Amino acid sequence: MTTLNGVAVHGHHIDGRERPSADGRTFEVRNPANGTLIAHVAEGGAADVALAIGAADAAFADGRWSRMTVRDRHRILNRFADAIEAVLPDLATLESTCVGRPLREMRAQLGRIPEFYRYFAAVARTAEDAVTPFEGSYLNYVRRVPLGVVGQLTPWNHPLLILTKKLAPALAAGNAVVVKPSELTPLTTLVLAQIAHDAGIPDGIFNVVTGFGAEAGAALCTDRRVRKLDLTGGTETGRVVAKLAGENLVRVTCELGGKAPVIVLPDADLDRAAAGATFAAFIASGQTCVAGTRVLVHESQADALVERMVRRARTIGIGDPLDLATQLGPLVSRPQLERTERYVEIGRVEGATVACGGRRPDGVHASGYFYEPTIFTNVRAEMRIAQDEIFGPVTCVLTYRDLDEAVQIANGIQFGLAASIWTGDAARAMKLAQRLECGIIWINDHHRIDPSLPWGGMKDSGMGRETGLEGYREYTQTKSVIVNLDDPVDWYATNEVVRLS
Ligand code: NDP
């Protein structure tokens, strides 16, 4: 690592070492809480992506990782998990500085990360292959093998967690990876690559090319040596990436936008539901694909719930993300702040009421992208604020008359990622869960994750699943080996009539 005017300059991580871009370009990474320059980072182009894919391809082909015994791969991934754990406080501080999320949130989120590597190491170590009921005197055994070079495109909202959900199964299954992190938050991904290297993950197996989606991301998506693309990002980017994957006939997993309903049933404890609804909406300043941003409440309880939510929202402490007392940091960038401001204006014009928030807060750094937690009431399901993913600290309260109407509102949207149901009646909630068109449903909670959970959405929220056994399988392909246990038939030496059934 070099410096420029006292600020660090980071290169890509290719084939186990740091490299500048082929043409020497760099871009700036800034702190969203105060605008200060954190680092200069290599701006990758097609040549850098090709170099990384070449390194990954060679590393995969010579079997240094893909054909390593699964016992050794398991051991190295556990060592990687231990090494991450040892530097978690530093990783959390760096992630918080780049993303703007409060350190207390970052610590809670990153504390889960080592588990993912341990879980997928164990999945690979304990994976059992199948023998199918093949007709006749044959044995057909099915092996799962890695795909080869895989490309991962990650966003800025949870850089390390989202990368880990993709990287842990990919590495455990024996693939070689090239990651293109968001240009807003590439630093922790680069640090993770160095930790992986030091933990013994062979050179060329985990490569990072920093840069922009339109250039470095596009180069990764179009290279025919890449056997799978895995994106977390916006729905429009998902369409672009899935189309490119289709052209190259490679696998694709897309984890895209969402607008989760938070369904409060009439029997719910309203204090708990209000706490849940504010947690669902305002964690990460609402910049999360599963943010609960449509609160559905029975019309008779709306005022009581809103009053409780507003009271809670007004006490959320906004400020410096690195202060452990801070509960809400800035948005990640000026475009995200402007998008939030634009949608709040759209909501006002549409006739919704701002019950709280709806403005930038006082008493914070003038160059930071802060926005107050905002609750809209008098929202109709067809309004844009109730249909579009805002990706800011903005939630809408909608009312329903009966359960059928609640289901209709919950499902009446392009997205189908997540939902939560708040109730004292678990059986009722489980029946309701059956009717919701989404991939993840929490009952009396929101945002909870686990490495074992298949994560992903229906409809425009994406395709494929991350994590869990399904996520692991999506980083493998099957190979059937059919063994004839008898003498082989000499097909052309006999005129015997073949039975048709
Ligand atoms: P993007 O979908 O643009 O970015 C996700 C990743 O894909 C980034 O690494 C990005 O690179 C890359 N990328 C972008 N365009 C291309 C392309 N044409 N080919 C290959 N890779 C590409 O998300 P944004 O950061 O722009 O956010 C836009 C909106 O997306 C948000 O407002 C939000 O609604 C949604 N979003 C959803 C997320 C989720 O968790 N599901 C996460 C982030 C965003 P780069 O950043 O360098 O452009």
XYZ file of C-alpha atoms in Angstrom, residues 96-319:
224
model
C -18.794 1.780 9.954
C -16.502 4.563 8.703
C -17.164 3.704 5.044
C -20.883 2.787 5.181
C -21.978 5.214 7.876
C -23.848 2.581 9.873
C -23.525 2.974 13.646
C -20.690 0.992 15.165
C -23.080 -0.785 17.550
C -24.995 -2.163 14.535
C -21.800 -3.019 12.699
C -20.402 -4.938 15.673
C -23.612 -6.946 15.996
C -23.671 -7.742 12.282
C -20.002 -8.565 11.804
C -19.967 -10.704 14.942
C -21.943 -13.271 12.931
C -19.493 -13.435 10.025
C -17.038 -16.120 11.245
C -20.002 -18.472 11.723
C -20.704 -18.459 7.982
C -17.218 -19.750 7.123
C -17.417 -22.389 9.861
C -20.907 -23.457 8.798
C -20.026 -23.846 5.110
C -16.721 -25.557 5.944
C -18.806 -28.076 7.908
C -21.332 -28.395 5.082
C -18.531 -29.251 2.644
C -16.908 -31.618 5.158
C -20.142 -33.499 5.824
C -21.681 -33.373 2.335
C -22.887 -36.796 1.217
C -23.360 -37.627 -2.418
C -26.226 -39.709 -3.799
C -26.697 -43.064 -5.493
C -29.828 -42.936 -7.639
C -32.287 -45.835 -8.199
C -30.975 -46.480 -11.699
C -32.877 -49.209 -13.581
C -30.964 -52.443 -14.279
C -27.591 -53.703 -13.236
C -26.014 -50.300 -12.881
C -24.739 -48.056 -10.164
C -25.221 -44.333 -10.747
C -23.383 -42.232 -8.215
C -23.757 -38.501 -8.255
C -20.876 -36.287 -7.174
C -21.130 -32.582 -6.529
C -18.219 -30.664 -7.993
C -17.378 -26.939 -8.002
C -18.314 -24.690 -10.910
C -14.933 -23.060 -11.560
C -14.435 -19.290 -11.590
C -17.366 -17.396 -10.107
C -18.018 -13.646 -10.191
C -19.554 -11.867 -7.209
C -20.948 -8.318 -7.395
C -21.600 -6.841 -3.985
C -23.318 -3.639 -2.831
C -22.466 -0.987 -0.292
C -25.147 -1.526 2.337
C -23.662 -4.587 4.112
C -20.333 -5.054 2.316
C -18.820 -7.812 4.453
C -21.980 -9.681 5.373
C -23.277 -9.860 1.820
C -19.872 -10.849 0.491
C -19.606 -13.539 3.173
C -23.000 -15.009 2.226
C -21.598 -15.588 -1.257
C -17.937 -16.208 -0.545
C -18.272 -18.799 2.232
C -20.269 -21.357 0.176
C -18.261 -20.605 -2.973
C -14.944 -21.285 -1.248
C -16.224 -24.259 0.727
C -17.387 -25.912 -2.488
C -13.942 -25.439 -4.069
C -14.531 -22.569 -6.518
C -12.210 -19.677 -7.362
C -13.757 -16.246 -6.822
C -13.454 -12.772 -8.344
C -15.308 -10.098 -6.360
C -16.259 -6.619 -7.573
C -17.343 -4.686 -4.459
C -19.301 -1.429 -4.607
C -17.043 1.503 -5.345
C -18.486 3.252 -2.273
C -17.271 0.630 0.201
C -14.425 -1.539 -1.146
C -12.004 -1.350 1.789
C -13.204 -4.124 4.096
C -13.412 -6.501 1.125
C -9.735 -5.816 0.400
C -8.860 -6.388 4.055
C -10.794 -9.671 4.006
C -8.814 -10.850 0.976
C -5.566 -10.203 2.842
C -6.861 -12.102 5.899
C -7.817 -15.010 3.631
C -4.352 -15.003 2.103
C -2.663 -14.996 5.512
C -4.960 -17.814 6.696
C -3.736 -20.061 3.874
C -6.364 -19.691 1.159
C -4.183 -20.230 -1.909
C -3.241 -17.411 -4.255
C -5.703 -16.859 -7.088
C -8.666 -18.364 -5.211
C -10.065 -15.123 -3.782
C -9.457 -12.064 -5.973
C -10.862 -8.567 -5.627
C -11.078 -6.014 -8.426
C -12.228 -2.617 -7.209
C -14.011 -0.193 -9.487
C -17.366 0.717 -10.964
C -20.219 -1.523 -12.024
C -20.523 -0.183 -15.540
C -16.887 -0.969 -16.304
C -15.300 -3.533 -13.951
C -18.662 -5.157 -13.125
C -19.626 -5.408 -16.778
C -16.218 -6.916 -17.673
C -16.723 -9.589 -15.015
C -20.203 -10.391 -16.324
C -19.135 -10.799 -19.941
C -16.014 -12.954 -19.574
C -16.765 -16.480 -20.776
C -14.404 -18.049 -18.231
C -16.810 -17.077 -15.419
C -19.233 -19.925 -14.660
C -21.613 -18.167 -12.289
C -22.603 -14.592 -11.464
C -23.886 -13.742 -8.017
C -25.240 -10.227 -7.487
C -26.806 -8.370 -4.625
C -28.060 -5.003 -5.762
C -30.924 -3.144 -7.326
C -33.594 -4.852 -9.443
C -32.534 -3.000 -12.601
C -28.926 -4.140 -12.171
C -30.320 -7.655 -11.662
C -31.990 -7.543 -15.063
C -28.724 -6.433 -16.717
C -26.614 -9.096 -14.995
C -29.145 -11.908 -15.545
C -29.304 -11.026 -19.242
C -25.520 -11.214 -19.570
C -25.511 -14.527 -17.696
C -28.164 -15.782 -20.098
C -26.056 -14.836 -23.091
C -23.094 -16.785 -21.725
C -25.313 -19.628 -20.450
C -23.938 -19.371 -16.948
C -25.700 -19.613 -13.648
C -26.954 -16.522 -11.934
C -28.137 -15.704 -8.443
C -29.682 -12.270 -7.915
C -30.641 -10.899 -4.522
C -32.447 -7.677 -5.371
C -34.799 -5.080 -4.015
C -37.621 -5.424 -1.546
C -40.302 -3.556 0.350
C -41.189 -5.838 3.210
C -44.622 -5.624 4.835
C -44.730 -5.599 8.632
C -48.157 -7.088 9.325
C -49.559 -6.280 12.745
C -52.460 -8.604 13.546
C -55.275 -7.301 15.766
C -54.218 -9.464 18.707
C -50.616 -8.192 18.689
C -49.086 -6.444 21.661
C -48.864 -2.918 20.228
C -45.779 -1.894 22.220
C -43.859 -4.883 20.880
C -45.217 -4.357 17.379
C -44.212 -0.671 17.414
C -40.713 -1.585 18.606
C -40.548 -4.245 15.878
C -41.821 -1.926 13.156
C -39.270 0.795 13.950
C -36.453 -1.783 14.146
C -37.617 -3.244 10.827
C -37.610 0.170 9.128
C -34.711 2.158 10.516
C -31.814 -0.270 11.012
C -29.043 0.702 8.574
C -31.033 3.906 7.931
C -33.442 1.731 5.962
C -30.716 0.790 3.458
C -31.383 -2.899 3.483
C -33.260 -5.062 1.036
C -35.458 -6.564 3.766
C -36.275 -3.227 5.431
C -39.842 -3.358 6.755
C -41.221 -0.234 5.122
C -44.929 -1.011 4.816
C -46.600 -1.359 8.200
C -50.019 -2.984 7.792
C -52.266 -2.461 10.797
C -55.977 -3.015 11.427
C -57.842 0.283 10.906
C -59.091 0.266 14.508
C -55.516 0.182 15.860
C -53.707 2.478 13.457
C -53.700 5.577 15.679
C -52.488 3.663 18.723
C -49.693 1.990 16.746
C -48.582 5.184 14.984
C -48.494 7.066 18.274
C -46.150 4.393 19.707
C -43.976 4.256 16.567
C -43.586 8.028 16.412
C -42.619 8.151 20.083
C -39.898 5.555 19.431
C -38.678 7.104 16.191
C -38.220 10.479 17.882
C -35.887 8.989 20.502
C -33.547 7.327 17.994
C -30.135 8.902 18.557
C -28.676 10.333 15.328
C -24.995 11.182 15.123
